[in-house]
Coordinates of C-alpha atoms in Angstrom, one line a residue:
M187 CA 34.7 -22.5 -70.6
N188 CA 32.2 -22.6 -73.4
T189 CA 28.7 -23.0 -72.0
Q190 CA 27.1 -23.6 -75.4
S191 CA 29.3 -26.4 -76.6
N192 CA 26.4 -28.8 -77.0
G193 CA 24.5 -26.4 -79.2
G194 CA 21.9 -25.6 -76.6
S195 CA 21.1 -22.3 -75.0
A196 CA 23.2 -21.3 -72.1
V197 CA 21.3 -21.2 -68.7
I198 CA 22.9 -19.1 -66.1
E199 CA 22.4 -20.5 -62.7
E200 CA 21.6 -18.2 -59.8
E201 CA 24.1 -18.0 -57.0
A202 CA 23.5 -20.6 -54.4
V203 CA 22.3 -18.8 -51.3
P204 CA 22.8 -20.9 -48.2
P205 CA 19.7 -21.3 -46.2
E206 CA 19.6 -19.0 -43.1
Q207 CA 19.5 -20.6 -39.7
P208 CA 16.3 -20.2 -37.9
L209 CA 16.1 -17.4 -35.4
G210 CA 16.2 -18.0 -31.7
S211 CA 18.4 -19.4 -29.0
R212 CA 21.2 -21.7 -29.8
A213 CA 21.8 -22.8 -26.3
P214 CA 22.2 -26.5 -25.6
H215 CA 19.0 -28.5 -25.3
F216 CA 19.5 -29.3 -21.6
I217 CA 19.8 -25.6 -20.8
K218 CA 16.6 -24.7 -22.8
R219 CA 14.6 -27.3 -20.9
S220 CA 14.9 -25.4 -17.6
R221 CA 13.5 -21.9 -17.6
P222 CA 15.7 -20.6 -14.7
L223 CA 18.8 -22.1 -16.2
H224 CA 18.0 -20.7 -19.7
L225 CA 17.3 -17.3 -18.2
S226 CA 20.7 -17.3 -16.4
W227 CA 22.3 -18.5 -19.6
Q228 CA 20.9 -15.5 -21.4
V229 CA 22.0 -13.1 -18.7
G230 CA 25.5 -14.6 -18.9
V231 CA 25.6 -14.4 -22.7
F232 CA 24.4 -10.8 -22.5
V233 CA 27.0 -9.7 -19.9
V234 CA 29.9 -11.4 -21.8
G235 CA 28.7 -9.8 -25.1
L236 CA 28.3 -6.4 -23.5
A237 CA 31.9 -6.6 -22.1
V238 CA 33.2 -7.5 -25.6
V239 CA 31.2 -4.7 -27.2
V240 CA 32.3 -2.1 -24.6
G241 CA 35.9 -3.3 -25.2
G242 CA 35.4 -2.7 -28.9
V243 CA 34.0 0.8 -28.3
I244 CA 37.0 1.6 -26.1
M245 CA 39.3 0.4 -28.9
L246 CA 37.7 2.7 -31.5
P247 CA 39.8 5.8 -30.5
L248 CA 42.6 3.7 -29.1
P249 CA 44.9 1.3 -31.0
G250 CA 43.1 -2.0 -31.7
P251 CA 40.6 -3.7 -33.9
G252 CA 37.6 -1.8 -32.5
W253 CA 35.0 -2.6 -35.1
L254 CA 36.1 -6.2 -35.3
V255 CA 35.6 -6.6 -31.6
I256 CA 32.2 -4.9 -31.7
F257 CA 31.1 -7.3 -34.3
A258 CA 32.4 -10.2 -32.3
G259 CA 30.3 -9.1 -29.4
M260 CA 27.3 -8.8 -31.6
A261 CA 28.0 -12.4 -32.8
L262 CA 28.1 -13.5 -29.2
W263 CA 24.7 -11.9 -28.6
A264 CA 23.4 -13.4 -31.8
T265 CA 23.9 -16.9 -30.4
E266 CA 21.0 -16.1 -28.0
F267 CA 19.0 -13.1 -29.0
V268 CA 16.8 -12.7 -32.1
W269 CA 17.3 -8.9 -32.3
A270 CA 21.1 -9.5 -32.6
Q271 CA 20.6 -12.1 -35.2
L272 CA 18.5 -9.7 -37.3
V273 CA 21.1 -7.0 -36.9
L274 CA 23.9 -9.3 -38.0
R275 CA 21.8 -10.5 -41.0
W276 CA 21.2 -6.9 -42.0
A277 CA 24.9 -6.1 -41.6
K278 CA 26.0 -9.1 -43.7
R279 CA 23.5 -8.1 -46.4
K280 CA 24.9 -4.5 -46.4
V281 CA 28.5 -5.7 -46.6
T282 CA 27.6 -8.0 -49.5
E283 CA 25.9 -5.2 -51.3
A284 CA 28.8 -2.8 -50.7
T285 CA 31.3 -5.5 -51.9
Q286 CA 29.3 -6.0 -55.1
K287 CA 29.1 -2.3 -55.6
A288 CA 32.8 -1.9 -55.1
L289 CA 33.6 -4.6 -57.7
D290 CA 31.6 -2.7 -60.3
P291 CA 34.1 -1.5 -62.9
K292 CA 32.6 2.0 -63.1
V293 CA 32.8 2.5 -59.3
R294 CA 36.3 1.1 -59.2
R295 CA 37.4 3.5 -61.9
R296 CA 35.8 6.4 -60.1
N297 CA 37.5 5.4 -56.8
I298 CA 40.9 5.1 -58.5
I299 CA 40.5 8.5 -60.2
L300 CA 39.4 10.2 -56.9
T301 CA 42.3 8.5 -55.1
A302 CA 44.8 9.7 -57.7
V303 CA 43.4 13.3 -57.6
G304 CA 43.7 13.2 -53.8
V305 CA 47.3 12.0 -53.9
V306 CA 48.2 14.7 -56.4
I307 CA 46.6 17.4 -54.2
I308 CA 48.4 16.2 -51.1
A309 CA 51.7 16.0 -52.9
A310 CA 51.2 19.5 -54.2
L311 CA 50.4 20.8 -50.7
L312 CA 53.4 19.0 -49.3
A313 CA 55.7 20.4 -52.0
V314 CA 54.5 23.9 -51.2
Y315 CA 55.1 23.4 -47.5
V316 CA 58.6 22.0 -48.1
W317 CA 59.4 24.9 -50.6
K318 CA 58.2 27.5 -48.1
F319 CA 59.5 26.1 -44.8
G320 CA 62.0 23.4 -45.7
F321 CA 61.9 20.1 -43.8
S322 CA 61.3 21.7 -40.4
M323 CA 58.3 20.7 -38.4
P324 CA 55.6 23.3 -37.7
W325 CA 56.6 23.6 -34.0
N326 CA 60.2 24.4 -35.0
I327 CA 59.3 27.2 -37.5
S328 CA 60.7 30.6 -36.4
E329 CA 60.3 33.6 -38.6

């Protein structure tokens, strides 16, 4: 689309950044009114979030979406605790920066070249292994 079709200078608009939600508890109003109820609500949110985060940590070495579950637990904590909201904002900012950096043509070109070189090295090592030992697995090699 031609941005200068009317003969005027082109003005590039900045990306619309959605306003961030205010920090603090997102508990229902009737819970926030009562201090003991709000405290028990926070304890419940913390325990459930902790269970989810621990499940994610357990999934890191085991099959499963470990990091996704950990971030889900952090999102649960962020519904109630300011520190978790700040951590999630920081993580979102870092992911956005990494995405923008990965979309940079120079970085993409470098990553493609490094991947190609890595694949060539692995293929060469695999060819040497097959040439020397054949298709037998290392535990079946007898000399």
